[in-house]
Coordinates of C-alpha atoms in Angstrom, one line a residue:
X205 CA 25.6 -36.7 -28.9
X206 CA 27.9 -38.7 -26.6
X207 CA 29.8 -36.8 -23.5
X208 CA 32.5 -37.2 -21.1
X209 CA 33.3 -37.1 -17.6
X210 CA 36.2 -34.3 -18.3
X211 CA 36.9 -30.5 -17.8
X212 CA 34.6 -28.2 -19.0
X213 CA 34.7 -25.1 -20.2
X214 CA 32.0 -23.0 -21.1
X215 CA 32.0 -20.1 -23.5
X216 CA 30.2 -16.2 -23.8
X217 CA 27.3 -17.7 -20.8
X218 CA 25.0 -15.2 -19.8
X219 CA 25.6 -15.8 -16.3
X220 CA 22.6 -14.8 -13.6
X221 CA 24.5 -12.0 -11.7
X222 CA 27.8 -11.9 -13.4
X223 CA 27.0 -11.0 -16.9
X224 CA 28.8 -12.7 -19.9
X225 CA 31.2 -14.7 -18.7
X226 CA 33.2 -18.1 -19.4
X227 CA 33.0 -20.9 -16.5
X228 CA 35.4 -23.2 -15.9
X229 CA 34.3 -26.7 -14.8
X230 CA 37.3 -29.1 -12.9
X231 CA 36.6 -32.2 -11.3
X232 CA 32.7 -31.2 -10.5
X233 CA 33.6 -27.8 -9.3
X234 CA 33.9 -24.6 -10.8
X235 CA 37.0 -23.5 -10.4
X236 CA 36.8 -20.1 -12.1
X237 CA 34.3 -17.5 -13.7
X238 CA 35.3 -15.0 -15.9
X239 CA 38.3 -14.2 -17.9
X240 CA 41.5 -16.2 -17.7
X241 CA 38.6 -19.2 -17.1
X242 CA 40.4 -21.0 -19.9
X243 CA 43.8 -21.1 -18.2
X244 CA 42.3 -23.1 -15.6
X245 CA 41.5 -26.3 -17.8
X246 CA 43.8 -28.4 -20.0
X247 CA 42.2 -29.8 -23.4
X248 CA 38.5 -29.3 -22.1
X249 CA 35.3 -30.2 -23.7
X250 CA 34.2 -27.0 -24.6
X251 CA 30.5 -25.3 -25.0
X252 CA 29.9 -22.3 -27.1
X253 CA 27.2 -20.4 -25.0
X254 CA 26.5 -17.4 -27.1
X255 CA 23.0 -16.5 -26.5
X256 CA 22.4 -18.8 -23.5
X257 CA 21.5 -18.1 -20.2
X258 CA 23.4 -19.8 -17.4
X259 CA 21.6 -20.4 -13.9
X260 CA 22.5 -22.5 -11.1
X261 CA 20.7 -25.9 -11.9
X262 CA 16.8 -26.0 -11.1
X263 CA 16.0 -27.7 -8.0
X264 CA 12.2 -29.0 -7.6
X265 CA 10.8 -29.3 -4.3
X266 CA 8.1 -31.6 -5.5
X267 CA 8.2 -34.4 -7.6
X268 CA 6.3 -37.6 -8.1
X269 CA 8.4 -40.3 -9.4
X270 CA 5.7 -43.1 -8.1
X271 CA 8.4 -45.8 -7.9
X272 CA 7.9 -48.1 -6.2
X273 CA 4.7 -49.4 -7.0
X274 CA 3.6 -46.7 -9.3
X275 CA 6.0 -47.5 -12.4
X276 CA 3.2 -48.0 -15.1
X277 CA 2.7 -44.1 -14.8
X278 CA 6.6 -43.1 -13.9
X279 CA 10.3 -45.1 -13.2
X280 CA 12.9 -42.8 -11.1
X281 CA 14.7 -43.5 -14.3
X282 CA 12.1 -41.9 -16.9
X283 CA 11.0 -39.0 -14.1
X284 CA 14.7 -37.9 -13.8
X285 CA 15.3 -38.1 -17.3
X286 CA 12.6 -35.7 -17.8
X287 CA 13.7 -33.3 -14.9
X288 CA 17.3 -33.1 -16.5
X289 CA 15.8 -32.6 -19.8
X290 CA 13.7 -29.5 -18.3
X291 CA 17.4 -28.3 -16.1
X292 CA 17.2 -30.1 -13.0
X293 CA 19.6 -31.1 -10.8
X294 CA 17.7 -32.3 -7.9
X295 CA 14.0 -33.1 -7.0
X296 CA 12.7 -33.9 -4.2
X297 CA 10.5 -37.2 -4.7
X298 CA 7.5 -37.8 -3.3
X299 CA 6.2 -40.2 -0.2
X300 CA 3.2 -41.4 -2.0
X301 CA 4.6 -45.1 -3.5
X302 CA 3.6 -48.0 -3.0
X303 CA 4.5 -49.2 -0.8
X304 CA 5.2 -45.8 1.0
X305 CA 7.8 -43.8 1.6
X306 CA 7.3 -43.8 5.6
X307 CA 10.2 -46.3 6.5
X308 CA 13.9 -45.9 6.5
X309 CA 14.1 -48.8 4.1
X310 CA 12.1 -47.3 1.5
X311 CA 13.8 -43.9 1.3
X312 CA 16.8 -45.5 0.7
X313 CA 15.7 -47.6 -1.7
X314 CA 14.3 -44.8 -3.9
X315 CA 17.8 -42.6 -3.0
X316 CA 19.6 -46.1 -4.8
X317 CA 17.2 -45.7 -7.7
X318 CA 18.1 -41.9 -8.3
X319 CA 21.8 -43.1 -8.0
X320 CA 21.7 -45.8 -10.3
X321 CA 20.0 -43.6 -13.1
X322 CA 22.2 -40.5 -12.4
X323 CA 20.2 -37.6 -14.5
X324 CA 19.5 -35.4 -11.1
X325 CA 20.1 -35.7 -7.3
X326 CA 17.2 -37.5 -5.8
X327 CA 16.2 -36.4 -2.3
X328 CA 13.4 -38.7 -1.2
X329 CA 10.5 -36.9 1.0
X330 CA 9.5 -39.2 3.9
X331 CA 6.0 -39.6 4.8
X332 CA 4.5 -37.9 7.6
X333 CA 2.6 -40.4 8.8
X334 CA 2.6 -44.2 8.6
X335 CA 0.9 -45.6 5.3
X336 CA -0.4 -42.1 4.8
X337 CA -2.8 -43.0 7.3
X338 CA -2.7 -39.8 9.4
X339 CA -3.1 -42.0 12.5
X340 CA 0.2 -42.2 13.4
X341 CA 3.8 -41.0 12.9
X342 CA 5.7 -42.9 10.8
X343 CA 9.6 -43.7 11.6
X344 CA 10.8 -40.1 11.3
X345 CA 13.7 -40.3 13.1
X346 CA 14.9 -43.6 11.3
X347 CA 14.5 -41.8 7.8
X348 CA 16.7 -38.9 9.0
X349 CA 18.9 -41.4 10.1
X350 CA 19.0 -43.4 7.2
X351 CA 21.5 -42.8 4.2
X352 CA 19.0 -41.1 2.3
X353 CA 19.0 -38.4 5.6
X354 CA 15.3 -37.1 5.1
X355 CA 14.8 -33.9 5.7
X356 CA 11.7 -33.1 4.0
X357 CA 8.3 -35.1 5.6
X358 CA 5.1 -34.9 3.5
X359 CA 1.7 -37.0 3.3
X360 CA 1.3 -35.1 -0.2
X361 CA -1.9 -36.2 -1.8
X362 CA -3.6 -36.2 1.9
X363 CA -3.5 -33.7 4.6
X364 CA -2.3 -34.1 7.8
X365 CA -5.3 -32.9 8.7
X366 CA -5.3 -33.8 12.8
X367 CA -3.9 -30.9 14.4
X368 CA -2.7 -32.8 17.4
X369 CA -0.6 -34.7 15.4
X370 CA 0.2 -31.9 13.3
X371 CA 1.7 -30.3 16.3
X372 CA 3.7 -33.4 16.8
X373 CA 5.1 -33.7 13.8
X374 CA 6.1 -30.3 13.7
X375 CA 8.2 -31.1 17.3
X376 CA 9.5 -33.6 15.8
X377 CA 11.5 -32.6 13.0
X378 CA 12.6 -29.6 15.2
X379 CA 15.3 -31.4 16.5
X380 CA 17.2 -32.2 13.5
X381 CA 16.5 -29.3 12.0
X382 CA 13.6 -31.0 9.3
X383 CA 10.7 -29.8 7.7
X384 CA 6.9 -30.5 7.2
X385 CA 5.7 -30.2 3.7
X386 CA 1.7 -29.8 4.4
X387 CA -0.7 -30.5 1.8
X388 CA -3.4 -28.1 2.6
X389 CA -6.7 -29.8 2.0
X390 CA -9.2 -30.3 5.0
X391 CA -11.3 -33.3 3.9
X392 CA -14.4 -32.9 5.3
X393 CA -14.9 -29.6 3.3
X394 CA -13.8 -31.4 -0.1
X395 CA -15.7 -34.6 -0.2
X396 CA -16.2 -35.5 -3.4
X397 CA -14.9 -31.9 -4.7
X398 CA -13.7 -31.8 -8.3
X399 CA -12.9 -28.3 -9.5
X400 CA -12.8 -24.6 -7.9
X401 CA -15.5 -23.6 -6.1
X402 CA -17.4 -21.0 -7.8
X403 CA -20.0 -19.7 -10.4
X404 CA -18.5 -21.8 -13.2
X405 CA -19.0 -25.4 -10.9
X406 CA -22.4 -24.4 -10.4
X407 CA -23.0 -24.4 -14.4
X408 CA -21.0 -27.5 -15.0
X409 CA -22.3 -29.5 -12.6
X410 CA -19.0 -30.2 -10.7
X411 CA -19.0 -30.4 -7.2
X412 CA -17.3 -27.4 -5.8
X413 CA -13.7 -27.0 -4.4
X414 CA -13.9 -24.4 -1.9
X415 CA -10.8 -22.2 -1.3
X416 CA -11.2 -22.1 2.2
X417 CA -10.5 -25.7 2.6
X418 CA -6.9 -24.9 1.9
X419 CA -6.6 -21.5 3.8
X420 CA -8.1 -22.7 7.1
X421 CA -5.5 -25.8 7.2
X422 CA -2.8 -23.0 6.6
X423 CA -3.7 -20.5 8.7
X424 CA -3.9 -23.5 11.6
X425 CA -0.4 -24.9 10.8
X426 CA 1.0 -21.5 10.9
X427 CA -0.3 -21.1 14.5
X428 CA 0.9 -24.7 14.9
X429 CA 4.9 -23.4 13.8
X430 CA 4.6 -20.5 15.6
X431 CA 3.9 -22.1 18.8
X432 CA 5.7 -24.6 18.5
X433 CA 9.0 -23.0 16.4
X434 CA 9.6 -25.4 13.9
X435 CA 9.8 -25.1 10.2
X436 CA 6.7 -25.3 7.8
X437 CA 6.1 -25.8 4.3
X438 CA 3.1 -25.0 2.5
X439 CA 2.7 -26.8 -0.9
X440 CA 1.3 -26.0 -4.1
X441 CA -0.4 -22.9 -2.9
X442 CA -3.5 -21.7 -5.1
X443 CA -6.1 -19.3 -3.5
X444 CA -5.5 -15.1 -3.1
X445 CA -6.5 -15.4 0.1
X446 CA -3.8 -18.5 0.7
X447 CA -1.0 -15.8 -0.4
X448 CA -2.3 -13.2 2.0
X449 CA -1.4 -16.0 4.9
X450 CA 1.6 -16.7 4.2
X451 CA 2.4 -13.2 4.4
X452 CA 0.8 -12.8 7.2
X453 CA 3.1 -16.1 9.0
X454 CA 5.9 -14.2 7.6
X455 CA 5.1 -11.1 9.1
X456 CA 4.7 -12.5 12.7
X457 CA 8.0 -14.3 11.9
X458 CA 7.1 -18.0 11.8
X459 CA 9.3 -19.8 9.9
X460 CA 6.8 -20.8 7.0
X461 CA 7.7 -21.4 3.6
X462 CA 5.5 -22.0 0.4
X463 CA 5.4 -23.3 -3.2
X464 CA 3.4 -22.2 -6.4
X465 CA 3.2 -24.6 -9.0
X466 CA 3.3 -24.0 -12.7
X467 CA -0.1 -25.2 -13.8
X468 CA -1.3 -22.3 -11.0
X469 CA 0.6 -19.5 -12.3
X470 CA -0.6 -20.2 -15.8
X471 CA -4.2 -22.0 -15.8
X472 CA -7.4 -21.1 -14.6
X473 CA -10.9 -22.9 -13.7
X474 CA -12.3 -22.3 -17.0
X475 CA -10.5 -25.3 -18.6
X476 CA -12.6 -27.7 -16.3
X477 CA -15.4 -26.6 -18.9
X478 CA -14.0 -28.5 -21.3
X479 CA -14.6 -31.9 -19.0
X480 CA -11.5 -32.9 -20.5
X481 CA -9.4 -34.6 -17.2
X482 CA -6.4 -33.5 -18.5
X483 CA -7.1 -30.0 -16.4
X484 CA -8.3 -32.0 -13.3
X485 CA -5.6 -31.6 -10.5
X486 CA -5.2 -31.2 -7.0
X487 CA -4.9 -28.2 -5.4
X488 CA -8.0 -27.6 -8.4
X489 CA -7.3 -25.0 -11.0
X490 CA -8.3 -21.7 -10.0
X491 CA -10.2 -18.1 -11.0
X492 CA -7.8 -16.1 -12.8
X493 CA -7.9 -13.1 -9.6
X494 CA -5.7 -16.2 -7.8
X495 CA -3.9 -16.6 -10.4
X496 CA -2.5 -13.1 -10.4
X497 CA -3.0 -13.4 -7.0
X498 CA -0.2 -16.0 -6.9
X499 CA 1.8 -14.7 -9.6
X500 CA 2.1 -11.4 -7.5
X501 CA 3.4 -13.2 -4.8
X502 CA 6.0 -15.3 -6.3
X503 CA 7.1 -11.8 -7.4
X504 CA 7.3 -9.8 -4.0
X505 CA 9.2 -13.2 -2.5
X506 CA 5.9 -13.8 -0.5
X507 CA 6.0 -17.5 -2.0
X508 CA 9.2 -18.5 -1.6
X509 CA 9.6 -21.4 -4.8
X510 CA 8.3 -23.2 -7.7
X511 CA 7.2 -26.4 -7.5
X512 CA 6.1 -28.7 -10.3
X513 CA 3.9 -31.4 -8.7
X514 CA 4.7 -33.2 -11.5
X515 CA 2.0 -36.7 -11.5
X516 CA 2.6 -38.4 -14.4
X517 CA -0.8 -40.9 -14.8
X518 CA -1.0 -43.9 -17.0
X519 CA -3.1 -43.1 -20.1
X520 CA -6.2 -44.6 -18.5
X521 CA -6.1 -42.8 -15.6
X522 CA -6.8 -39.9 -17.9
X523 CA -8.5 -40.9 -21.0
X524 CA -12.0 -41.2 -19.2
X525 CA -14.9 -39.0 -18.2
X526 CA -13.7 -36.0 -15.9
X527 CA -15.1 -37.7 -12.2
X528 CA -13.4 -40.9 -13.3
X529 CA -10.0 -39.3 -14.0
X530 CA -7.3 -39.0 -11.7
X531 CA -5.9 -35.8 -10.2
X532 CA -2.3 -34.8 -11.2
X533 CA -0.4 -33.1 -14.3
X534 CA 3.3 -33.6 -15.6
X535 CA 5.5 -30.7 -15.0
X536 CA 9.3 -31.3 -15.2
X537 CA 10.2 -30.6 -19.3
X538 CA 7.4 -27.5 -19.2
X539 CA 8.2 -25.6 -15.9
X540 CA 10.8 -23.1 -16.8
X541 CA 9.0 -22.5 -19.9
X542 CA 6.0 -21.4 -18.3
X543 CA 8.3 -19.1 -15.4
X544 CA 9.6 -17.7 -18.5
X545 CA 6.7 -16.9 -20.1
X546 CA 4.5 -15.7 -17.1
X547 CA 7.5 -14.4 -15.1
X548 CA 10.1 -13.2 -16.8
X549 CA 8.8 -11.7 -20.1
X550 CA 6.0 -10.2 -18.6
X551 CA 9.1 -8.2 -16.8
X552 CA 7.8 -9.4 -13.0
X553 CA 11.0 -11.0 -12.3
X554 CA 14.3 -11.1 -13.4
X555 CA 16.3 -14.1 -14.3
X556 CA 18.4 -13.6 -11.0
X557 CA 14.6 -13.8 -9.0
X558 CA 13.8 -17.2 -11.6
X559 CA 17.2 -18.5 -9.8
X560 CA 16.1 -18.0 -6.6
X561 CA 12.9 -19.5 -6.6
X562 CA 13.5 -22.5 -9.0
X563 CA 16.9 -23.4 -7.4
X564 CA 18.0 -21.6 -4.6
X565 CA 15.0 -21.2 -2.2
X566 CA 14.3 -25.2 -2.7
X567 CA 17.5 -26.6 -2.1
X568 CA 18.0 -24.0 1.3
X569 CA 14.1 -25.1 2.5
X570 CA 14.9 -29.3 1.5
X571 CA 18.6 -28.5 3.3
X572 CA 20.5 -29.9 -0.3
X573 CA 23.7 -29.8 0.1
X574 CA 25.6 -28.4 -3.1
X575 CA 22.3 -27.5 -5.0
X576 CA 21.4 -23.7 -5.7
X577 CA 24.4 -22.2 -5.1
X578 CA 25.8 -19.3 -7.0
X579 CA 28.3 -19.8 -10.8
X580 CA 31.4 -18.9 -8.8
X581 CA 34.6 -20.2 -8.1
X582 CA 34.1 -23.3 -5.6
X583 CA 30.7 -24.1 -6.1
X584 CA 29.5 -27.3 -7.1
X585 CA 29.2 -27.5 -11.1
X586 CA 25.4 -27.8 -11.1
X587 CA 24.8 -25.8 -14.3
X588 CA 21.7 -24.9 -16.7
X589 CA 22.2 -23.6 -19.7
X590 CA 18.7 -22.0 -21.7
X591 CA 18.5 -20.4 -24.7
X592 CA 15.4 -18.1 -24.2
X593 CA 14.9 -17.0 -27.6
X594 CA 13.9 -20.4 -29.0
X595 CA 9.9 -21.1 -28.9
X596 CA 8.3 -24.9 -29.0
X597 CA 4.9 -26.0 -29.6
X598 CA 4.4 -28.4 -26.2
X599 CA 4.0 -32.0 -27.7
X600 CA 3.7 -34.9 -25.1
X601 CA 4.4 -37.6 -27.2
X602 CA 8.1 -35.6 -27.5
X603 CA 8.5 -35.4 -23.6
X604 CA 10.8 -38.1 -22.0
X605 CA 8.1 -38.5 -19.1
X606 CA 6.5 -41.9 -19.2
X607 CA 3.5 -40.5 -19.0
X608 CA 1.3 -37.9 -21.6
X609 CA -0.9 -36.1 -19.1
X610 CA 0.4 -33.0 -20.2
X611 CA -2.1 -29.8 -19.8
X612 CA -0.2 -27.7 -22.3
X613 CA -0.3 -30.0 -25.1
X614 CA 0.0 -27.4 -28.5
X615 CA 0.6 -24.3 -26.8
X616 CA 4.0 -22.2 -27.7
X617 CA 6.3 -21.7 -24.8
X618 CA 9.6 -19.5 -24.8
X619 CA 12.7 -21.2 -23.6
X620 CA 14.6 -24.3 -24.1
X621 CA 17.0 -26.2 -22.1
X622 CA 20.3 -26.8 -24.5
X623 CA 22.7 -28.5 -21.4
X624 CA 22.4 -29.6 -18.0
X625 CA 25.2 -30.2 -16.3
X626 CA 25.2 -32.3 -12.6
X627 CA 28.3 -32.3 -10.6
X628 CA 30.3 -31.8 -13.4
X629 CA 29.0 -34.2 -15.6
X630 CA 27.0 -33.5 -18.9
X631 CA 23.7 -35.0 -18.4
X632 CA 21.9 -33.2 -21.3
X633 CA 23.7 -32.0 -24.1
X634 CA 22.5 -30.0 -27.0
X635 CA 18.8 -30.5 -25.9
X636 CA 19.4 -34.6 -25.4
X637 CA 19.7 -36.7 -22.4
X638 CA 23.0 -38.2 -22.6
X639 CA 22.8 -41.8 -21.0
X640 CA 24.8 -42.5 -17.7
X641 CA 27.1 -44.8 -19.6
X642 CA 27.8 -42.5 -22.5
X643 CA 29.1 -39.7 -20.3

């Protein structure tokens, strides 16, 4: 179905704290919610939402999109396609290109990609340190500076594992009010690591991920925040005793934030005994006591967002024996699926909590203007509409990401995206991207 850039107006929405409601859509912004909405709009396109539940788009606060350099696996182009597809407005891509992400000159260059395909808002994630060396900073300044404006530094994939430059980092970004996305790995205690450390690696013969590689990094760089007083986020958390940190930063009042990704709120170590790489991904799948672990604390707001680490791999990075394959699953088309499914119908959140930490909570922690904001007159018309009665059987080869490393391949999962709207404009429109020039 084709669409158009004109008035909107959107019919019997369930909308997340308002109830059934119409929305009006002028111009990009909504200019009214409730009855009368239609006296607003003159010959609108209109969307019957009966059934449908309307959030503020989804805002991911980590995405791999590995253009430049990287487009065999994933294009800006295809990666937003598929984030629009799954209800997102905005994702925050990435640092790890090729080249990478650590100059003022690449950030923009991947902020003009995201323009030019127009499915979401691209924020681009500058690295931490140059050529993810973790020897040196890269041109932090320069990238906030930049058009792009960077607010979000990450070496994601590597840890900035020196706490002396750690520390600097995190007095950097202080001053303009930035953030450090920390990928909590200490390498020394994961050489050569390929799945959870436990009973289970022992039998497979995998060399053993140990959880307290990630909790001793976090608990450092929360010490690091608080003494210093700048902001911190923790990324794909995965360990019980990770969770109980971040609790305890937020207790002492550091400004810490965190993110659980799909794949850990649903999967567990036992799929690495299927030496299938698919299930190979770093942080590594864990025992199911984290994964309820985790689960409880996206619940009691301890973990403040979701985030997909979506790392789409070409097919040979994948199709190869398990210590050959390459870390990283896709994310974007099956995220609020599984937040439905292990969230919401299990009755641990609400569909007003599912806002906050898919929209909300990530655009307020990567400072995105006009992203997560409530339905109500004046906001920005950045709208998801899901029907969460419909159930699909996940099938990669009918996912819009380039790539098929999909973990969930043939299971059923509740939800479906029917429209995303950016900025007023239809970018998905009964369940199909709609083309930037057919809008």
């Amino acid at each position: 179905m084709t669409s158009t850039r004109r008035d909107i107006l959107i019919s019997g929405a369930d909308v997340v704290g308002s109830g059934r409601a119409d929305i009006a859509v002028k111009d990009g912004t909504i200019v009214a919610v409730g009855p009368g909405a239609a006296d607003a709009l003159t010959d609108p396109r209109r969307i019957g939402a009966d059934g449908l539940i309307a959030l503020p788009g989804l805002v991911d606060m980590h995405t791999h999109l590995r253009q430049p350099g990287g487009e065999d696996a994933e294009t800006v182009l295809t990666g937003t396609r598929a984030a629009a597809v799954g209800g997102y407005t905005a994702v925050h891509a990435m640092a790890n290109t090729s080249p990478v992400a650590d100059t003022a000159s690449v950030v923009d260059q991947v902020l003009r990609l995201g323009e030019e395909a127009g499915w979401v808002q691209v924020r681009p994630v500058g690295a931490v340190t140059e050529g993810l060396g973790g020897a040196r900073l890269a041109a932090l300044s320069a990238m906030a500076r930049s058009r792009a404006r960077v607010r979000v530094f990450s070496d994601d994939g590597k840890c900035v594992s020196d706490p002396v430059l750690m520390r600097r980092a995190l007095e950097y970004v202080k001053g303009f009010g930035g953030v450090i996305a920390q990928h909590s790995q200490d390498p020394a205690l994961t050489d050569g690591s390929q799945m959870n450390e436990s009973r289970l690696s022992g039998e497979l013969g995998l060399a053993g991920w140990p959880a307290v590689a990630e909790e001793a990094v976090i608990a450092r760089d929360i010490l690091l925040a608080k003494h210093v007083g700048s902001r911190l986020h923790v990324c794909h958390l995965s360990t019980a005793g990770s969770v109980d940190l971040i609790r305890w930063g937020k207790r002492m009042g550091v400004a810490v934030t965190a993110e659980a990704t799909p794949h850990h709120l649903l999967l567990t170590e036992d799929l690495a005994s299927t030496y299938n790489p698919l299930y190979k991904v770093n942080p590594p799948l864990r025992s199911a006591e984290d994964v309820a672990a985790v689960r409880e604390g996206l619940a009691d707001g301890t973990i403040d967002c979701v985030g997909t680490d979506h790392a789409p791999h070409p097919l040979e990075a994948k199709d190869c024996e398990w210590q050959a394959g390459a870390f990283g699953m896709t994310g974007l088309e099956t995220a609020l699926p599984i937040l439905i499914s292990t969230m919401v119908e299990t009755g641990r959140m609400t569909w007003a909590d599912l806002a906050r930490v898919m929209s909300a909570a990530p655009a307020a922690i990567g400072r995105v203007e006009g992203q997560g904001q409530h339905i109500r007159a004046g906001s920005r018309a950045n709208i998801t509409l899901v029907d969460p009665a419909e159930r699909r059987t996940v099938d990669p080869q009918q996912q819009w990401t380039r790539s098929t490393n999909c973990p969930y391949t043939g299971m059923e999962l509740p939800g479906r995206v029917r429209y995303t709207i950016l900025a007023g404009a239809i970018t998905v429109d009964d369940a199909a991207p709609v083309a930037k020039e057919d809008r």
